[in-house]
Short mmCIF file of C-alpha atoms and ligand atoms in Angstrom, two decimals:
data_model
loop_
_atom_site.label_atom_id
_atom_site.label_comp_id
_atom_site.label_asym_id
_atom_site.label_seq_id
_atom_site.Cartn_x
_atom_site.Cartn_y
_atom_site.Cartn_z
CA MET A 1 97.39 113.92 118.75
CA SER A 2 97.25 116.22 115.73
CA GLU A 3 97.90 114.73 112.30
CA GLN A 4 101.52 114.93 111.12
CA LEU A 5 101.47 116.08 107.52
CA PRO A 6 104.46 117.38 105.56
CA GLU A 7 104.65 121.11 104.97
CA GLY A 8 102.88 121.63 101.64
CA VAL A 9 100.30 118.88 102.22
CA LYS A 10 96.96 120.00 103.61
CA ARG A 11 93.48 118.71 104.20
CA ARG A 12 90.95 120.57 102.07
CA ALA A 13 87.32 120.09 101.18
CA PHE A 14 86.68 118.92 97.61
CA ASP A 15 82.97 118.64 96.77
CA GLY A 16 82.24 118.51 100.47
CA THR A 17 84.73 115.67 101.12
CA ASP A 18 87.84 116.15 103.19
CA ARG A 19 90.92 115.13 101.14
CA LEU A 20 94.67 115.44 101.30
CA ALA A 21 95.95 117.93 98.74
CA THR A 22 99.17 119.40 97.36
CA ARG A 23 99.79 122.45 95.22
CA GLY A 24 100.71 121.85 91.59
CA GLU A 25 99.43 121.23 88.08
CA PRO A 26 96.83 118.43 87.95
CA VAL A 27 98.09 115.11 86.55
CA TYR A 28 95.44 112.36 86.59
CA GLY A 29 92.12 114.14 86.40
CA GLU A 30 92.01 114.77 90.14
CA PRO A 31 89.71 117.51 91.49
CA THR A 32 91.31 120.90 92.00
CA ASP A 33 90.51 123.96 94.08
CA GLY A 34 92.57 126.94 92.97
CA ALA A 35 96.21 125.86 93.09
CA TRP A 36 95.38 122.77 95.22
CA ARG A 37 94.90 119.28 93.79
CA ALA A 38 93.32 116.39 95.67
CA TRP A 39 95.59 113.42 96.44
CA ASN A 40 93.62 110.23 95.85
CA PRO A 41 94.69 107.51 98.38
CA HIS A 42 92.94 104.87 96.27
CA ARG A 43 95.46 105.58 93.50
CA SER A 44 98.50 106.16 95.70
CA LYS A 45 100.07 103.89 98.34
CA LEU A 46 101.93 106.79 99.90
CA GLY A 47 98.66 108.76 99.99
CA ALA A 48 97.08 105.74 101.71
CA MET A 49 99.96 105.54 104.22
CA LEU A 50 99.31 109.17 105.16
CA GLU A 51 95.55 108.59 105.30
CA VAL A 52 95.89 105.64 107.70
CA GLY A 53 98.02 107.83 109.96
CA MET A 54 101.46 106.27 109.49
CA ASP A 55 104.34 108.33 110.83
CA THR A 56 106.26 108.81 107.57
CA GLY A 57 108.59 111.43 109.04
CA LEU A 58 108.01 113.55 105.92
CA GLU A 59 108.30 117.24 106.69
CA GLY A 60 108.49 118.73 103.20
CA GLY A 61 111.58 119.89 101.32
CA GLU A 62 113.48 116.60 101.59
CA THR A 63 115.48 114.91 98.84
CA VAL A 64 113.60 111.85 97.57
CA LEU A 65 114.46 108.78 95.54
CA TYR A 66 111.19 107.35 94.23
CA LEU A 67 111.30 103.78 92.87
CA GLY A 68 108.45 102.65 90.60
CA ALA A 69 107.19 106.07 89.50
CA ALA A 70 104.93 104.79 86.68
CA SER A 71 103.29 107.77 84.95
CA GLY A 72 103.69 109.99 87.98
CA THR A 73 100.44 109.86 89.94
CA THR A 74 102.10 109.75 93.35
CA VAL A 75 105.53 111.15 92.58
CA SER A 76 103.89 114.31 91.20
CA HIS A 77 102.36 114.95 94.63
CA VAL A 78 105.72 114.20 96.26
CA ALA A 79 107.51 116.67 93.98
CA ASP A 80 104.86 119.29 94.88
CA PHE A 81 106.09 119.37 98.50
CA ALA A 82 109.56 117.76 98.53
CA GLY A 83 112.95 118.96 97.33
CA PRO A 84 114.85 117.24 94.49
CA THR A 85 112.84 114.13 93.60
CA TYR A 86 114.48 111.40 91.48
CA ALA A 87 111.80 109.24 89.89
CA VAL A 88 112.95 105.81 88.67
CA GLU A 89 110.72 103.82 86.30
CA PHE A 90 111.83 101.08 83.92
CA ALA A 91 108.85 100.96 81.54
CA ALA A 92 109.25 103.40 78.64
CA ARG A 93 105.56 104.06 78.09
CA PRO A 94 104.66 105.54 81.50
CA VAL A 95 107.92 107.50 81.47
CA ARG A 96 106.56 109.48 78.52
CA ASP A 97 103.71 110.73 80.74
CA LEU A 98 106.12 111.17 83.61
CA LEU A 99 108.22 113.52 81.50
CA GLU A 100 105.12 115.64 80.84
CA THR A 101 104.35 115.69 84.56
CA ALA A 102 107.89 116.93 85.16
CA ASP A 103 107.44 119.83 82.71
CA SER A 104 105.74 121.94 85.36
CA ARG A 105 107.84 120.57 88.24
CA GLU A 106 111.42 121.73 88.19
CA ARG A 107 112.42 119.55 91.15
CA LEU A 108 111.21 116.30 89.53
CA PHE A 109 113.83 114.26 87.64
CA PRO A 110 112.46 111.22 85.73
CA LEU A 111 114.93 108.39 85.14
CA LEU A 112 114.21 105.55 82.73
CA LYS A 113 116.11 102.98 84.80
CA ASP A 114 115.75 99.58 86.44
CA ALA A 115 115.56 99.88 90.23
CA ARG A 116 117.34 96.52 90.51
CA LYS A 117 120.41 98.11 88.92
CA PRO A 118 121.22 101.11 91.11
CA ALA A 119 124.72 101.36 89.61
CA THR A 120 123.09 102.64 86.39
CA TYR A 121 121.77 105.79 88.13
CA ALA A 122 124.29 106.21 90.94
CA HIS A 123 126.04 108.95 88.95
CA VAL A 124 122.82 111.01 88.78
CA VAL A 125 121.17 110.54 92.16
CA GLU A 126 122.86 112.43 94.95
CA SER A 127 124.01 110.32 97.88
CA ASP A 128 122.42 110.76 101.31
CA VAL A 129 118.85 111.18 100.12
CA ASP A 130 116.43 111.80 102.99
CA VAL A 131 113.71 109.45 101.80
CA ILE A 132 113.30 106.44 99.53
CA VAL A 133 109.72 105.85 98.46
CA GLN A 134 109.27 102.44 96.86
CA ASP A 135 106.23 101.08 95.02
CA VAL A 136 107.57 98.70 92.38
CA ALA A 137 104.94 95.94 92.70
CA THR A 138 107.32 93.31 91.40
CA ARG A 139 108.91 90.14 92.76
CA GLY A 140 111.85 90.82 95.08
CA GLN A 141 110.57 94.03 96.69
CA ALA A 142 112.80 93.65 99.77
CA ARG A 143 115.82 93.10 97.56
CA VAL A 144 115.13 96.31 95.63
CA ALA A 145 114.94 98.23 98.92
CA LEU A 146 118.21 96.68 100.11
CA GLU A 147 120.01 97.41 96.84
CA ASN A 148 119.01 101.07 97.00
CA ARG A 149 119.84 101.54 100.67
CA GLN A 150 123.27 102.88 99.60
CA PHE A 151 121.57 106.16 98.58
CA LEU A 152 119.89 106.74 101.94
CA ALA A 153 121.28 109.04 104.62
CA ASP A 154 121.97 107.36 107.98
CA ASP A 155 118.97 109.14 109.49
CA GLY A 156 116.85 108.71 106.34
CA ARG A 157 113.59 106.83 105.92
CA LEU A 158 112.36 104.09 103.62
CA LEU A 159 108.63 104.39 102.85
CA LEU A 160 107.79 101.07 101.26
CA ALA A 161 104.56 99.70 99.83
CA VAL A 162 104.66 95.91 99.57
CA LYS A 163 102.23 94.17 97.24
CA ALA A 164 101.82 90.58 98.44
CA ARG A 165 100.55 89.27 95.12
CA SER A 166 103.63 90.48 93.28
CA GLU A 167 105.75 88.16 95.42
CA ASP A 168 103.51 85.09 95.25
CA VAL A 169 99.84 84.99 94.23
CA THR A 170 99.29 81.65 95.92
CA ARG A 171 100.46 82.50 99.45
CA GLU A 172 98.66 84.20 102.31
CA PRO A 173 99.56 87.92 102.23
CA ALA A 174 100.43 87.85 105.95
CA ALA A 175 103.06 85.16 105.31
CA VAL A 176 104.51 87.12 102.39
CA PHE A 177 104.72 90.28 104.51
CA GLU A 178 106.52 88.33 107.25
CA ASP A 179 109.12 87.12 104.74
CA VAL A 180 109.62 90.61 103.31
CA ARG A 181 110.14 92.04 106.81
CA GLU A 182 112.63 89.31 107.61
CA GLU A 183 114.61 89.96 104.43
CA LEU A 184 114.51 93.73 104.98
CA ALA A 185 116.12 93.26 108.41
CA ALA A 186 119.47 92.72 106.66
CA GLY A 187 119.62 96.48 106.06
CA TYR A 188 116.68 98.20 107.71
CA GLU A 189 114.92 98.49 111.02
CA VAL A 190 111.14 98.57 110.59
CA LEU A 191 109.64 101.40 112.63
CA GLU A 192 106.02 100.91 111.63
CA ALA A 193 104.01 98.56 109.42
CA LYS A 194 100.32 98.83 108.58
CA ARG A 195 97.99 97.11 106.15
CA LEU A 196 96.58 99.54 103.59
CA GLU A 197 93.49 97.38 103.04
CA GLU A 198 91.01 100.23 103.14
CA TYR A 199 92.62 101.60 99.95
CA HIS A 200 94.78 98.84 98.44
CA THR A 201 94.02 95.13 98.75
CA ASP A 202 96.85 92.94 100.08
CA HIS A 203 99.34 95.79 100.47
CA LEU A 204 101.48 96.55 103.50
CA GLY A 205 102.89 100.02 104.21
CA ILE A 206 106.29 100.02 105.93
CA VAL A 207 108.29 102.87 107.45
CA ALA A 208 111.89 101.84 108.10
CA ARG A 209 115.30 103.35 108.76
CA PRO A 210 118.69 102.05 107.67
CA ARG A 211 120.61 99.94 110.18
N1 LIG B 1 104.06 104.43 92.34
C1 LIG B 1 103.13 104.63 91.24
C2 LIG B 1 102.10 105.65 91.67
O1 LIG B 1 101.59 105.55 92.78
O2 LIG B 1 101.84 106.57 90.91
C3 LIG B 1 102.51 103.34 90.80
C4 LIG B 1 103.56 102.28 90.57
S1 LIG B 1 103.01 100.76 89.89
C5 LIG B 1 102.17 99.99 91.21
C6 LIG B 1 104.54 99.90 89.86
C7 LIG B 1 105.52 100.45 88.85
O3 LIG B 1 106.79 99.94 89.13
C8 LIG B 1 105.19 100.06 87.41
O4 LIG B 1 105.08 101.22 86.63
C9 LIG B 1 106.38 99.21 86.98
O5 LIG B 1 106.74 99.38 85.62
C10 LIG B 1 107.46 99.74 87.92
N2 LIG B 1 108.55 98.80 88.15
C11 LIG B 1 108.48 97.47 88.44
N3 LIG B 1 109.71 96.95 88.58
C12 LIG B 1 110.58 97.97 88.38
C13 LIG B 1 111.99 98.05 88.37
N4 LIG B 1 112.76 96.99 88.61
N5 LIG B 1 112.56 99.25 88.11
C14 LIG B 1 111.80 100.34 87.86
N6 LIG B 1 110.46 100.32 87.85
C15 LIG B 1 109.86 99.15 88.10
#
């Protein structure tokens, strides 16, 4: 089966190595080739989910709510190929860099907000977003996904990266992932789940749709 990549994401050779790439201004010192910039899966859980062949359903052009944007490594790639991209991050420092990243990306909207308080950005984010990407690496990752489900269209997708150690450093990651999946079931149906081990230790990638 041929690889399903969103429109605007391509495989290109960078220094002889095949890499995913999007078109846009470079953000984190990644290699470029003309207008294309390499997408490093070691620095991006969504990049890793694409690399391990998960069916994200991304086609390009969709409206995205991105939770846990940090300084914009991954969300900059997303905004290169998606439509309006709302990037929520609650730490002021990375948001400064995120704002710079958004300078050259007119579809990227940084929001200095807490993803556990969706009411504080509900007036900005349009309802019925096509995709929620979540990478908050904090305790209560399932809860954050459930609290933000209200923004997702009925046929939308949640693309979630779960970091086991953020929930509980002492427990087996597999047990943590099981608990997160169980909690998620209150609002989502998991379509696919894959460990991202090759790129991110003790992380699980999840593709889900709202119930
Ligand atoms: N997704 C980023 C990327 O790939 O470029 C990396 C994100 S980093 C692993 C997790 C981020 O989530 C941190 O910047 C942290 O400040 C943010 N975060 C954690 N809890 C949050 C919350 N409740 N609301 C908003 N951001 C949060």
